[in-house]
Short mmCIF file of C-alpha atoms in Angstrom, two decimals:
data_model
loop_
_atom_site.label_atom_id
_atom_site.label_comp_id
_atom_site.label_asym_id
_atom_site.label_seq_id
_atom_site.Cartn_x
_atom_site.Cartn_y
_atom_site.Cartn_z
CA GLN A 1 -29.99 16.98 -0.41
CA LEU A 2 -28.60 13.50 0.02
CA GLN A 3 -26.84 12.68 3.27
CA LEU A 4 -25.11 9.46 4.24
CA GLN A 5 -24.38 8.25 7.76
CA GLU A 6 -22.20 5.22 8.37
CA SER A 7 -22.38 3.24 11.58
CA GLY A 8 -20.32 0.35 12.86
CA PRO A 9 -19.01 -1.42 15.95
CA GLY A 10 -15.83 0.64 16.40
CA LEU A 11 -13.83 -2.31 17.72
CA VAL A 12 -13.82 -5.84 16.30
CA LYS A 13 -11.80 -8.86 17.38
CA PRO A 14 -9.57 -10.69 14.92
CA SER A 15 -11.31 -13.48 12.98
CA GLU A 16 -14.77 -11.97 13.63
CA THR A 17 -17.15 -10.45 11.08
CA LEU A 18 -17.38 -6.69 10.74
CA SER A 19 -20.81 -5.29 9.95
CA LEU A 20 -21.30 -1.74 8.71
CA THR A 21 -24.43 0.18 7.82
CA CYS A 22 -24.87 3.34 5.77
CA THR A 23 -28.20 5.13 6.14
CA LEU A 24 -29.39 7.49 3.45
CA SER A 25 -31.52 10.57 4.06
CA GLY A 26 -32.94 12.86 1.42
CA GLY A 27 -33.37 10.18 -1.19
CA SER A 28 -33.96 6.52 -1.94
CA VAL A 29 -31.17 3.95 -1.91
CA GLY A 30 -32.96 2.12 -4.69
CA SER A 31 -32.37 4.99 -7.09
CA TYR A 32 -28.58 4.99 -7.18
CA TYR A 33 -25.39 2.97 -7.29
CA TRP A 34 -23.38 2.75 -4.07
CA SER A 35 -19.77 2.08 -3.18
CA TRP A 36 -17.79 1.29 -0.07
CA ILE A 37 -14.26 2.64 0.26
CA ARG A 38 -11.82 2.33 3.13
CA GLN A 39 -8.72 4.17 4.28
CA PRO A 40 -6.22 2.59 6.68
CA PRO A 41 -4.62 5.01 9.14
CA GLY A 42 -2.19 7.32 7.35
CA LYS A 43 -2.72 5.60 4.00
CA GLY A 44 -4.64 6.07 0.77
CA LEU A 45 -8.10 5.12 -0.41
CA GLU A 46 -9.05 1.55 -1.27
CA TRP A 47 -12.23 0.74 -3.20
CA ILE A 48 -14.08 -2.24 -1.71
CA ALA A 49 -17.43 -2.83 -3.40
CA TYR A 50 -20.20 -1.38 -5.59
CA MET A 51 -23.80 -2.23 -6.29
CA PHE A 52 -27.24 -1.24 -7.44
CA TYR A 53 -30.01 -2.91 -5.48
CA ARG A 54 -31.37 -4.93 -8.42
CA GLU A 55 -27.96 -6.10 -9.60
CA SER A 56 -25.18 -8.34 -8.36
CA PRO A 57 -22.51 -6.45 -6.47
CA LYS A 58 -18.96 -6.04 -7.71
CA TYR A 59 -16.10 -6.55 -5.31
CA ASN A 60 -12.40 -5.81 -5.10
CA PRO A 61 -10.73 -9.16 -5.86
CA SER A 62 -8.32 -8.57 -3.01
CA LEU A 63 -11.26 -8.78 -0.59
CA LYS A 64 -13.90 -10.63 -2.61
CA SER A 65 -13.98 -13.86 -0.63
CA ARG A 66 -14.57 -11.97 2.63
CA VAL A 67 -16.91 -9.17 1.62
CA THR A 68 -20.67 -8.98 1.19
CA MET A 69 -22.50 -5.80 0.16
CA SER A 70 -26.26 -5.40 0.22
CA VAL A 71 -28.96 -2.75 -0.18
CA ASP A 72 -32.11 -2.71 1.96
CA THR A 73 -34.68 -0.46 0.33
CA SER A 74 -37.15 -0.91 3.21
CA LYS A 75 -34.67 0.60 5.66
CA ASN A 76 -33.03 2.92 3.08
CA GLN A 77 -29.65 1.44 4.00
CA VAL A 78 -26.56 0.07 2.34
CA SER A 79 -24.57 -2.55 4.25
CA LEU A 80 -21.16 -4.13 4.17
CA LYS A 81 -19.90 -7.24 5.94
CA VAL A 82 -16.24 -8.20 6.11
CA SER A 83 -15.51 -11.64 7.51
CA SER A 84 -12.38 -13.08 9.13
CA VAL A 85 -10.99 -9.64 9.89
CA THR A 86 -7.36 -9.00 10.74
CA ALA A 87 -5.43 -5.93 11.81
CA ALA A 88 -5.07 -5.07 8.12
CA ASP A 89 -8.81 -4.33 8.04
CA THR A 90 -8.36 -1.47 10.52
CA ALA A 91 -9.49 1.62 8.64
CA VAL A 92 -12.02 4.38 8.24
CA TYR A 93 -14.85 2.97 6.14
CA TYR A 94 -16.83 5.26 3.86
CA CYS A 95 -19.97 4.72 1.85
CA ALA A 96 -20.55 6.93 -1.16
CA ARG A 97 -22.96 7.40 -4.02
CA ASP A 98 -21.46 6.34 -7.34
CA TYR A 99 -23.17 8.66 -9.80
CA ASP A 100 -23.12 9.20 -13.54
CA SER A 101 -24.04 12.87 -13.77
CA ARG A 102 -23.65 13.04 -17.55
CA GLY A 103 -25.43 9.83 -18.43
CA TYR A 104 -22.48 8.54 -20.45
CA GLY A 105 -21.02 6.16 -17.92
CA TYR A 106 -18.76 8.69 -16.22
CA TYR A 107 -19.33 7.46 -12.69
CA GLY A 108 -17.84 9.28 -9.73
CA LEU A 109 -18.21 9.26 -5.96
CA ASP A 110 -20.09 12.50 -5.48
CA VAL A 111 -21.75 12.13 -2.07
CA TRP A 112 -19.84 10.64 0.87
CA GLY A 113 -20.65 9.79 4.44
CA GLN A 114 -18.38 11.10 7.17
CA GLY A 115 -16.83 7.65 7.63
CA THR A 116 -16.79 5.23 10.52
CA THR A 117 -13.57 4.11 12.18
CA VAL A 118 -13.05 0.39 12.68
CA THR A 119 -10.22 -1.03 14.74
CA VAL A 120 -9.42 -4.74 14.70
CA SER A 121 -7.80 -5.75 17.95
CA SER A 122 -8.13 -8.38 20.63
CA ASP B 1 -6.49 -4.55 -12.23
CA ILE B 2 -5.61 -1.10 -13.55
CA GLN B 3 -2.89 0.52 -11.49
CA MET B 4 -2.97 4.27 -10.98
CA THR B 5 0.30 6.04 -10.21
CA GLN B 6 0.43 9.64 -9.08
CA SER B 7 3.40 11.95 -9.04
CA PRO B 8 4.72 13.55 -7.06
CA SER B 9 3.73 11.87 -3.79
CA SER B 10 4.13 15.18 -2.03
CA LEU B 11 4.53 18.75 -3.12
CA SER B 12 5.33 22.01 -1.33
CA ALA B 13 3.97 25.20 -2.80
CA SER B 14 2.98 28.72 -1.85
CA VAL B 15 -0.31 30.56 -2.01
CA GLY B 16 -0.71 31.89 -5.53
CA ASP B 17 1.43 29.21 -7.16
CA ARG B 18 0.32 27.14 -10.11
CA VAL B 19 0.66 23.42 -9.42
CA THR B 20 0.21 20.31 -11.49
CA ILE B 21 -0.29 16.75 -10.29
CA THR B 22 0.11 13.84 -12.66
CA CYS B 23 -1.75 10.52 -12.71
CA ARG B 24 -0.79 7.63 -14.97
CA ALA B 25 -2.87 4.51 -15.63
CA SER B 26 -1.26 1.13 -16.30
CA GLN B 27 -3.50 0.73 -19.36
CA THR B 28 -5.73 2.97 -21.39
CA ILE B 29 -8.83 4.23 -19.58
CA SER B 30 -10.04 6.69 -22.22
CA ASN B 31 -11.16 9.67 -20.11
CA TYR B 32 -12.76 7.70 -17.28
CA LEU B 33 -10.74 9.53 -14.69
CA ASN B 34 -11.88 11.27 -11.51
CA TRP B 35 -10.07 13.55 -9.07
CA TYR B 36 -10.80 13.97 -5.37
CA GLN B 37 -9.55 16.29 -2.65
CA GLN B 38 -9.24 15.12 0.93
CA LYS B 39 -8.49 17.19 4.01
CA PRO B 40 -7.36 15.64 7.30
CA GLY B 41 -10.14 13.88 9.16
CA LYS B 42 -12.65 14.50 6.38
CA ALA B 43 -14.22 12.44 3.63
CA PRO B 44 -12.90 13.03 0.12
CA LYS B 45 -14.55 15.68 -2.04
CA PHE B 46 -15.33 15.00 -5.69
CA LEU B 47 -13.61 17.58 -7.90
CA ILE B 48 -13.43 16.42 -11.51
CA TYR B 49 -14.98 13.66 -13.60
CA ALA B 50 -14.43 12.52 -17.17
CA ALA B 51 -10.86 13.78 -16.81
CA SER B 52 -11.73 17.43 -17.36
CA SER B 53 -15.29 18.19 -16.24
CA LEU B 54 -15.63 20.19 -13.04
CA GLN B 55 -18.11 18.91 -10.50
CA SER B 56 -20.75 21.45 -9.57
CA GLY B 57 -19.48 24.03 -7.08
CA VAL B 58 -15.77 23.37 -7.66
CA PRO B 59 -13.79 26.58 -8.21
CA SER B 60 -12.62 27.26 -11.75
CA ARG B 61 -8.98 27.43 -10.63
CA PHE B 62 -9.11 23.61 -10.72
CA SER B 63 -8.76 21.98 -14.11
CA GLY B 64 -8.09 18.52 -15.43
CA SER B 65 -6.80 17.16 -18.69
CA GLY B 66 -5.65 14.02 -20.39
CA SER B 67 -6.90 10.83 -21.96
CA GLY B 68 -5.63 7.34 -22.53
CA THR B 69 -3.08 6.75 -19.79
CA ASP B 70 -1.80 10.20 -18.78
CA PHE B 71 -3.75 12.79 -16.84
CA THR B 72 -3.10 16.00 -14.96
CA LEU B 73 -4.82 18.05 -12.29
CA THR B 74 -3.85 21.70 -12.28
CA ILE B 75 -4.61 24.36 -9.71
CA SER B 76 -4.00 27.69 -11.38
CA SER B 77 -3.52 29.87 -8.30
CA LEU B 78 -3.28 28.06 -5.00
CA GLN B 79 -5.49 29.22 -2.18
CA ARG B 80 -4.94 28.35 1.45
CA GLU B 81 -7.94 26.01 1.46
CA ASP B 82 -6.41 23.95 -1.39
CA PHE B 83 -3.70 22.45 0.79
CA ALA B 84 -4.86 18.86 1.04
CA THR B 85 -4.26 15.40 -0.42
CA TYR B 86 -5.43 14.71 -3.95
CA TYR B 87 -6.38 11.32 -5.39
CA CYS B 88 -7.09 10.20 -8.91
CA GLN B 89 -9.45 7.27 -9.54
CA GLN B 90 -10.29 5.36 -12.69
CA SER B 91 -13.93 4.48 -13.39
CA TYR B 92 -13.18 2.61 -16.62
CA SER B 93 -13.37 -0.87 -15.18
CA PHE B 94 -13.73 -2.90 -12.02
CA PRO B 95 -12.13 -2.97 -9.59
CA ARG B 96 -12.14 0.78 -9.35
CA THR B 97 -8.66 1.88 -8.35
CA PHE B 98 -7.21 5.00 -6.79
CA GLY B 99 -3.81 6.55 -7.09
CA GLN B 100 -1.73 6.58 -3.92
CA GLY B 101 -2.37 10.27 -3.35
CA THR B 102 -0.43 13.53 -3.63
CA LYS B 103 -0.08 15.59 -0.47
CA LEU B 104 0.03 19.30 -1.22
CA GLU B 105 1.68 21.23 1.58
CA ILE B 106 2.33 24.87 2.29
CA LYS B 107 5.92 25.97 1.61
#
């Protein structure tokens, strides 16, 4: 059974870089596609990034210049960095497996971590 | 980017009611449409993929339909545990986009 656990700094100062890690248990990160999603307080879900470890990541254009996603198969982790953060980056950040259960390209986020809360404040 | 618009934004209903939530895409997405359920303080739960296919373990009272630009999520007989916020998401192209959510509340 796959389980995901996000971890992060909790509090980040404006203009700094936010670093998040998602650790997988029960499987290998190199076997699946992964996504990061965030949810500002009281608001909806925003897709951030997606990647498979052997491919170039895909990013939300609204964040692309500030975001870097990576997969570390040796640590079985997926990571996300967001640079030059502002208060607008305050959110719960989730990692999730992006899985095509049918094999026809019908990808969906079927396994989620519990989320990690990030607050941007001085 | 493909914009996803859900309606209504909120909905009050009673246990046993049949409810329908609508999701509209700004351009055709075939049937590359997912639905999620989210309860307060929890991660979203994957309910439906390919517009109408139930994820494993999801009760059969949930159903989805549609293709092209217009989609619906229907709960045939509301149970207390179904009161939550529901999101649609297109997986047709990048960036993946979500609807703004529909909050289903107890009347």
